[in-house]
CSV table of C-alpha atoms and ligand atoms in Angstrom, one decimal:
chain,number,residue,atom,x,y,z
A,651,MET,CA,0.0,0.2,0.0
A,652,LEU,CA,0.9,3.6,-0.8
A,653,ASN,CA,1.0,6.2,1.7
A,654,SER,CA,-1.3,8.6,0.2
A,655,LYS,CA,-4.1,8.7,-2.0
A,656,ASP,CA,-2.1,10.3,-5.0
A,657,LEU,CA,1.3,9.3,-7.1
A,658,LEU,CA,2.2,12.9,-7.9
A,659,GLY,CA,6.0,12.4,-8.3
A,660,LEU,CA,8.7,10.6,-6.9
A,661,ARG,CA,10.4,13.7,-4.8
A,662,ASP,CA,8.3,12.7,-1.7
A,663,VAL,CA,7.8,8.9,-1.7
A,664,THR,CA,9.7,6.6,0.3
A,665,PRO,CA,12.3,4.1,-1.3
A,666,GLN,CA,10.2,1.4,0.5
A,667,GLU,CA,7.1,2.6,-1.7
A,668,ILE,CA,9.5,2.8,-4.5
A,669,THR,CA,10.7,-1.0,-3.9
A,670,GLN,CA,6.7,-1.7,-3.5
A,671,ILE,CA,5.8,-0.7,-6.9
A,672,LEU,CA,8.5,-2.6,-8.9
A,673,ASP,CA,8.1,-5.4,-7.1
A,674,LEU,CA,4.6,-6.0,-7.9
A,675,ALA,CA,5.3,-4.4,-11.7
A,676,GLU,CA,7.8,-7.0,-12.3
A,677,ASP,CA,5.5,-9.6,-10.5
A,678,TYR,CA,2.9,-8.0,-13.4
A,679,LYS,CA,5.2,-8.0,-15.9
A,680,LYS,CA,6.0,-11.8,-15.8
A,681,GLN,CA,2.0,-12.4,-16.3
A,682,VAL,CA,1.2,-10.1,-19.2
A,683,LYS,CA,4.4,-11.2,-21.2
A,684,GLY,CA,2.9,-14.8,-20.4
A,685,GLY,CA,0.1,-13.4,-22.0
A,686,GLN,CA,-2.1,-13.0,-18.9
A,687,LYS,CA,-4.3,-9.9,-19.6
A,688,LYS,CA,-7.3,-10.1,-17.3
A,689,PHE,CA,-7.0,-9.4,-13.7
A,690,SER,CA,-10.2,-8.4,-11.3
A,691,ARG,CA,-8.3,-6.0,-9.1
A,692,LEU,CA,-10.1,-2.9,-10.3
A,693,SER,CA,-13.2,-4.4,-11.2
A,694,GLY,CA,-16.2,-2.3,-10.8
A,695,LYS,CA,-13.7,1.3,-10.8
A,696,THR,CA,-13.2,3.8,-12.9
A,697,LEU,CA,-10.4,5.2,-14.6
A,698,VAL,CA,-9.9,8.6,-16.8
A,699,THR,CA,-7.2,9.4,-18.7
A,700,LEU,CA,-7.1,13.3,-18.9
A,701,PHE,CA,-4.3,14.3,-21.7
A,702,TYR,CA,-4.0,17.7,-21.9
A,703,GLU,CA,-0.7,17.3,-23.9
A,704,ASN,CA,-0.2,14.8,-26.5
A,705,SER,CA,1.1,11.2,-25.6
A,706,THR,CA,1.7,7.6,-27.1
A,707,ARG,CA,3.1,5.4,-24.3
A,708,THR,CA,2.1,7.2,-21.2
A,709,ARG,CA,-2.0,7.3,-22.5
A,710,THR,CA,-1.8,4.0,-24.0
A,711,SER,CA,-0.6,2.2,-21.5
A,712,PHE,CA,-2.6,3.9,-18.5
A,713,GLU,CA,-5.6,2.9,-20.8
A,714,LEU,CA,-4.4,-0.9,-21.1
A,715,ALA,CA,-3.2,-0.7,-17.6
A,716,GLY,CA,-6.5,0.1,-16.3
A,717,LYS,CA,-8.8,-2.7,-19.1
A,718,TYR,CA,-6.3,-5.4,-18.2
A,719,LEU,CA,-7.0,-4.9,-14.5
A,720,GLY,CA,-10.8,-5.0,-15.3
A,721,ALA,CA,-11.4,-1.0,-14.6
A,722,HIS,CA,-14.0,0.8,-16.8
A,723,GLU,CA,-11.4,2.8,-18.7
A,724,VAL,CA,-12.7,6.7,-20.4
A,725,ASN,CA,-10.2,8.7,-21.8
A,726,ILE,CA,-10.5,12.7,-22.6
A,727,ALA,CA,-8.0,14.6,-25.0
A,728,ALA,CA,-8.5,18.3,-23.6
A,729,SER,CA,-8.2,19.2,-27.7
A,730,SER,CA,-11.5,17.6,-28.0
A,731,SER,CA,-13.2,18.5,-24.8
A,732,SER,CA,-15.0,21.5,-22.6
A,733,VAL,CA,-11.5,22.5,-22.2
A,734,GLN,CA,-11.7,24.3,-25.4
A,735,LYS,CA,-14.7,25.8,-24.1
A,736,GLY,CA,-12.9,27.5,-21.5
A,737,GLU,CA,-13.5,24.6,-18.7
A,738,THR,CA,-10.7,25.3,-15.7
A,739,LEU,CA,-9.3,22.3,-14.4
A,740,ILE,CA,-10.8,22.5,-11.4
A,741,ASP,CA,-14.5,22.1,-13.0
A,742,THR,CA,-13.0,19.4,-14.9
A,743,GLY,CA,-12.2,17.4,-11.8
A,744,LYS,CA,-15.2,18.5,-10.3
A,745,THR,CA,-17.3,16.8,-13.1
A,746,LEU,CA,-15.4,13.7,-13.1
A,747,GLN,CA,-16.2,13.5,-9.6
A,748,ALA,CA,-19.8,13.7,-10.1
A,749,LEU,CA,-19.1,10.8,-12.4
A,750,GLN,CA,-17.9,8.6,-9.7
A,751,THR,CA,-14.4,8.5,-11.2
A,752,ASP,CA,-12.1,6.5,-8.8
A,753,PHE,CA,-8.5,7.4,-10.6
A,754,ILE,CA,-7.1,10.1,-12.4
A,755,ALA,CA,-4.2,9.8,-14.8
A,756,ILE,CA,-3.5,13.5,-16.0
A,757,ARG,CA,-0.9,14.9,-18.0
A,758,HIS,CA,-0.4,18.8,-18.1
A,759,PRO,CA,2.0,21.9,-19.5
A,760,MET,CA,1.7,23.2,-16.2
A,761,ALA,CA,3.8,22.1,-13.3
A,762,GLY,CA,1.8,21.6,-10.3
A,763,ALA,CA,-2.1,20.8,-12.2
A,764,PRO,CA,-2.0,17.2,-10.8
A,765,HIS,CA,-1.2,18.3,-7.6
A,766,LEU,CA,-4.1,21.0,-7.5
A,767,LEU,CA,-6.6,18.4,-9.3
A,768,ALA,CA,-5.6,16.0,-6.5
A,769,LYS,CA,-6.7,18.4,-3.9
A,770,THR,CA,-10.2,18.9,-5.3
A,771,VAL,CA,-10.8,15.4,-5.8
A,772,LYS,CA,-11.6,12.1,-4.2
A,773,ALA,CA,-10.2,10.3,-6.7
A,774,SER,CA,-6.7,9.1,-6.4
A,775,VAL,CA,-4.4,11.5,-9.5
A,776,ILE,CA,-1.9,9.8,-11.1
A,777,ASN,CA,0.9,12.4,-12.7
A,778,GLY,CA,1.4,11.1,-16.2
A,779,GLY,CA,3.7,14.3,-16.6
A,780,ASP,CA,3.4,18.1,-15.4
A,781,GLY,CA,5.4,20.7,-17.6
A,782,MET,CA,8.8,20.6,-16.8
A,783,ASN,CA,8.3,19.1,-13.1
A,784,GLU,CA,7.9,15.6,-12.8
A,785,HIS,CA,6.8,12.2,-14.8
A,786,PRO,CA,6.7,9.5,-11.8
A,787,THR,CA,5.5,6.3,-13.4
A,788,GLN,CA,8.1,7.1,-16.3
A,789,ALA,CA,10.9,7.0,-13.8
A,790,LEU,CA,9.5,4.2,-12.1
A,791,LEU,CA,9.7,2.3,-15.6
A,792,ASP,CA,13.2,3.6,-16.1
A,793,MET,CA,14.1,1.9,-12.6
A,794,LEU,CA,12.1,-1.1,-13.0
A,795,THR,CA,14.3,-2.0,-16.5
A,796,MET,CA,17.2,-1.4,-14.8
A,797,ARG,CA,16.7,-3.6,-11.8
A,798,GLU,CA,15.7,-6.5,-14.0
A,799,THR,CA,19.2,-6.1,-15.9
A,800,PHE,CA,21.1,-5.3,-13.3
A,801,GLY,CA,19.2,-7.4,-10.2
A,802,SER,CA,19.8,-3.8,-7.8
A,803,LEU,CA,19.5,0.0,-8.3
A,804,SER,CA,22.3,0.4,-5.5
A,805,GLY,CA,25.5,1.7,-7.1
A,806,LEU,CA,24.7,2.1,-10.5
A,807,LYS,CA,25.8,4.9,-12.5
A,808,VAL,CA,23.0,6.0,-14.9
A,809,ALA,CA,24.2,8.7,-17.0
A,810,ILE,CA,21.4,11.0,-18.4
A,811,LEU,CA,21.9,13.2,-21.8
A,812,GLY,CA,19.8,15.1,-23.6
A,813,ASP,CA,17.4,18.2,-22.8
A,814,ILE,CA,17.8,18.0,-18.8
A,815,LYS,CA,16.4,21.5,-18.5
A,816,HIS,CA,12.9,21.0,-19.8
A,817,SER,CA,12.6,17.1,-18.4
A,818,ARG,CA,10.3,15.9,-16.1
A,819,VAL,CA,11.8,12.6,-16.9
A,820,ALA,CA,15.0,13.8,-15.5
A,821,LYS,CA,13.7,15.2,-12.6
A,822,SER,CA,12.0,11.8,-11.3
A,823,ASN,CA,14.7,10.0,-12.4
A,824,LEU,CA,16.8,11.7,-10.0
A,825,PHE,CA,14.9,11.9,-7.0
A,826,GLY,CA,13.9,7.9,-7.7
A,827,LEU,CA,17.1,6.6,-8.2
A,828,SER,CA,19.2,9.0,-5.9
A,829,LYS,CA,17.0,7.4,-3.4
A,830,MET,CA,17.5,3.7,-4.5
A,831,GLY,CA,21.5,4.4,-4.2
A,832,ALA,CA,22.4,4.8,-7.8
A,833,GLN,CA,24.4,8.1,-9.0
A,834,VAL,CA,22.9,10.3,-11.6
A,835,TRP,CA,25.4,12.1,-14.1
A,836,VAL,CA,23.7,14.6,-16.7
A,837,TYR,CA,25.4,16.0,-19.7
A,838,ALA,CA,24.2,18.5,-21.8
A,839,PRO,CA,24.9,22.4,-23.5
A,840,LYS,CA,24.8,24.4,-20.4
A,841,THR,CA,21.7,26.2,-21.2
A,842,LEU,CA,20.2,22.4,-21.1
A,843,ILE,CA,21.1,22.0,-17.7
A,844,PRO,CA,19.0,23.6,-15.0
A,845,ALA,CA,20.6,25.7,-12.1
A,846,GLY,CA,20.7,24.0,-8.9
A,847,PHE,CA,20.3,20.4,-10.5
A,848,ASP,CA,23.8,19.5,-8.7
A,849,ALA,CA,22.2,20.8,-5.4
A,850,LEU,CA,19.3,17.9,-6.1
A,851,GLY,CA,22.0,15.4,-6.2
A,852,ALA,CA,23.0,15.2,-10.1
A,853,HIS,CA,26.7,14.9,-10.8
A,854,ILE,CA,27.1,17.5,-13.9
A,855,ALA,CA,29.7,15.7,-16.5
A,856,HIS,CA,32.2,18.0,-18.6
A,857,SER,CA,31.8,15.9,-21.5
A,858,ARG,CA,29.9,13.3,-23.2
A,859,GLU,CA,32.8,10.9,-22.3
A,860,GLU,CA,33.2,11.8,-18.5
A,861,ALA,CA,29.4,11.2,-18.2
A,862,ILE,CA,29.7,7.7,-19.8
A,863,GLU,CA,33.0,6.1,-18.6
A,864,GLY,CA,31.9,3.3,-16.6
A,865,ALA,CA,28.4,4.1,-16.5
A,866,ASN,CA,25.6,1.2,-16.7
A,867,VAL,CA,23.0,2.9,-17.9
A,868,VAL,CA,23.2,5.4,-20.7
A,869,MET,CA,19.8,7.3,-21.2
A,870,GLY,CA,19.4,9.7,-24.0
A,871,LEU,CA,16.5,12.4,-23.7
A,872,ARG,CA,14.8,13.9,-26.6
A,873,ILE,CA,15.2,17.6,-27.3
A,874,GLN,CA,12.1,19.0,-26.8
A,875,LEU,CA,11.7,21.6,-29.8
A,876,GLU,CA,7.8,22.4,-28.2
A,877,ARG,CA,9.6,23.8,-24.8
A,878,GLN,CA,12.9,25.6,-26.0
A,879,SER,CA,12.4,29.4,-25.9
A,880,GLY,CA,14.9,29.9,-28.7
A,881,GLY,CA,18.5,30.0,-29.3
A,882,LEU,CA,19.3,27.7,-26.2
A,883,PHE,CA,21.6,25.7,-29.0
A,884,PRO,CA,22.7,26.5,-32.3
A,885,SER,CA,20.8,23.6,-34.4
A,886,LEU,CA,19.9,20.2,-34.2
A,887,SER,CA,22.8,18.9,-36.4
A,888,GLU,CA,25.2,20.6,-34.2
A,889,TYR,CA,23.5,19.5,-31.1
A,890,SER,CA,23.8,15.5,-32.7
A,891,GLN,CA,27.4,16.2,-33.5
A,892,PHE,CA,28.8,17.6,-30.1
A,893,TYR,CA,26.2,16.1,-27.4
A,894,GLY,CA,24.7,13.3,-29.0
A,895,VAL,CA,26.1,9.7,-27.9
A,896,LYS,CA,27.8,8.1,-31.1
A,897,ASP,CA,28.1,4.3,-31.3
A,898,ASP,CA,31.6,4.2,-30.5
A,899,MET,CA,31.0,6.2,-27.4
A,900,LEU,CA,29.4,2.9,-25.7
A,901,LYS,CA,33.1,1.4,-25.2
A,902,LEU,CA,33.7,3.6,-22.7
A,903,ALA,CA,30.2,2.7,-20.3
A,904,ALA,CA,30.6,-0.4,-18.4
A,905,PRO,CA,30.7,-4.1,-19.6
A,906,GLY,CA,27.0,-5.1,-20.2
A,907,ALA,CA,25.9,-1.4,-20.1
A,908,ILE,CA,22.1,-0.9,-21.5
A,909,ILE,CA,20.7,2.3,-23.9
A,910,MET,CA,17.8,3.7,-22.4
A,911,HIS,CA,15.7,6.8,-23.9
A,912,PRO,CA,12.0,7.5,-22.6
A,913,GLY,CA,10.7,8.3,-26.3
A,914,PRO,CA,9.7,9.8,-28.4
A,915,VAL,CA,13.1,9.6,-29.9
A,916,ASN,CA,14.7,12.1,-32.5
A,917,ARG,CA,16.8,9.5,-34.4
A,918,GLY,CA,19.9,10.0,-35.2
A,919,ILE,CA,20.0,13.4,-32.4
A,920,GLU,CA,20.2,12.1,-29.2
A,921,LEU,CA,21.2,8.5,-30.1
A,922,THR,CA,22.4,7.0,-33.2
A,923,PRO,CA,20.0,4.6,-35.1
A,924,SER,CA,22.4,1.5,-34.4
A,925,LEU,CA,22.8,2.3,-30.7
A,926,ILE,CA,18.3,2.8,-30.9
A,927,ASP,CA,17.9,-0.5,-32.3
A,928,GLY,CA,21.2,-2.1,-31.2
A,929,GLN,CA,21.4,-5.5,-28.6
A,930,SER,CA,22.2,-3.2,-25.6
A,931,SER,CA,18.8,-1.0,-26.3
A,932,ARG,CA,16.0,-1.3,-23.3
A,933,ILE,CA,14.2,1.3,-25.6
A,934,GLU,CA,11.0,-1.4,-26.2
A,935,ASP,CA,11.4,-2.8,-22.6
A,936,GLN,CA,11.0,0.2,-21.2
A,937,VAL,CA,7.6,0.2,-22.9
A,938,THR,CA,6.4,-3.0,-21.6
A,939,SER,CA,7.5,-1.9,-18.0
A,940,GLY,CA,5.7,1.1,-18.7
A,941,LEU,CA,2.5,-0.8,-19.1
A,942,CYS,CA,3.0,-2.9,-15.7
A,943,VAL,CA,4.3,0.1,-13.3
A,944,ARG,CA,1.1,1.8,-13.9
A,945,MET,CA,-0.7,-1.6,-13.5
A,946,ALA,CA,0.9,-1.4,-9.7
A,947,ALA,CA,0.8,2.1,-9.1
A,948,LEU,CA,-3.3,1.5,-10.0
A,949,THR,CA,-3.5,-1.5,-7.6
A,950,LEU,CA,-1.1,0.0,-5.0
A,951,LEU,CA,-3.5,3.2,-4.8
A,952,SER,CA,-6.8,1.0,-4.7
A,953,GLU,CA,-5.2,-0.6,-2.0
A,954,TYR,CA,-5.1,2.6,0.0
A,955,ARG,CA,-8.3,3.8,-1.1
A,956,GLU,CA,-10.0,0.7,0.5
A,957,LYS,CA,-8.1,0.7,3.8
A,958,ASN,CA,-8.8,4.7,3.9
A,959,GLY,CA,-12.5,3.9,3.0
A,960,LEU,CA,-12.3,6.0,-0.2
B,1338,LIG,N1,7.8,8.7,-22.5
B,1338,LIG,C1,6.7,9.7,-22.8
B,1338,LIG,O1,6.1,10.2,-22.1
B,1338,LIG,O2,6.2,9.1,-23.9
B,1338,LIG,P1,4.6,9.9,-24.0
B,1338,LIG,O3,4.8,11.2,-24.5
B,1338,LIG,O4,4.1,9.2,-26.0
B,1338,LIG,O5,3.3,9.6,-23.7
């Protein structure tokens, strides 16, 4: 059981809660990969996915997680909802509450939007990415894939290269991995490293080589062209040339190192196509982990709700 009604970020969760989610997700992953897609844990409950930004992986995996667990599942895309008529997030939350919704998975461009919604509704709110703040289930799925590969997160060196500044994935991974005893190294143009990231526990590398040397995990992050205010790096081709991870750099990493990326990937920019599609890549496995982490989070939140009479 988790310690709160909602899963809004990894900044405030305990290592025990992370372990609980990963253990259950690992169990679900074995069953799902074995063909089991019918569970009754959320039977009679309702999950709404409320997405104010585009998504393929997160939205689809929340939807499938709800369906596999036996919940009623509905998607609201803000682009085709009453949000377009000016409805506020709080009023949308009240509407979902009136419809007796039990779980809301939300993605929103504003940092803190899921927290505001969570205060408004009795439903359990899961943050599917809020602006440049957090994306907790992404970091949990990344940790599941790492833990399955290496047996433990403790002592791992995780190198994250790409757009750190705009990345909620980098922040949630930093919070989660640090709590689990891993070291997080980041490398990017200085303009794409947020101020104070080292104070949060990240090691700031001075070169790609320093970041990747001895790393167990090399994670590329997407250059978020839609969040750039302009002028943070000269061009995509120069970014790729000076900051992208190239094939021969994997030799610097620890033996058995893996390549990860949360997706969607700008092919040939953050990582070369041969790294994306190569034997060391875990990018597709991350997607399967995402389904199972979201099943686990919904299950554990459901236990919290039952124990607290919600
Ligand atoms: N990794 C991730 O959040 O992907 P989507 O934007 O496709 O959900």
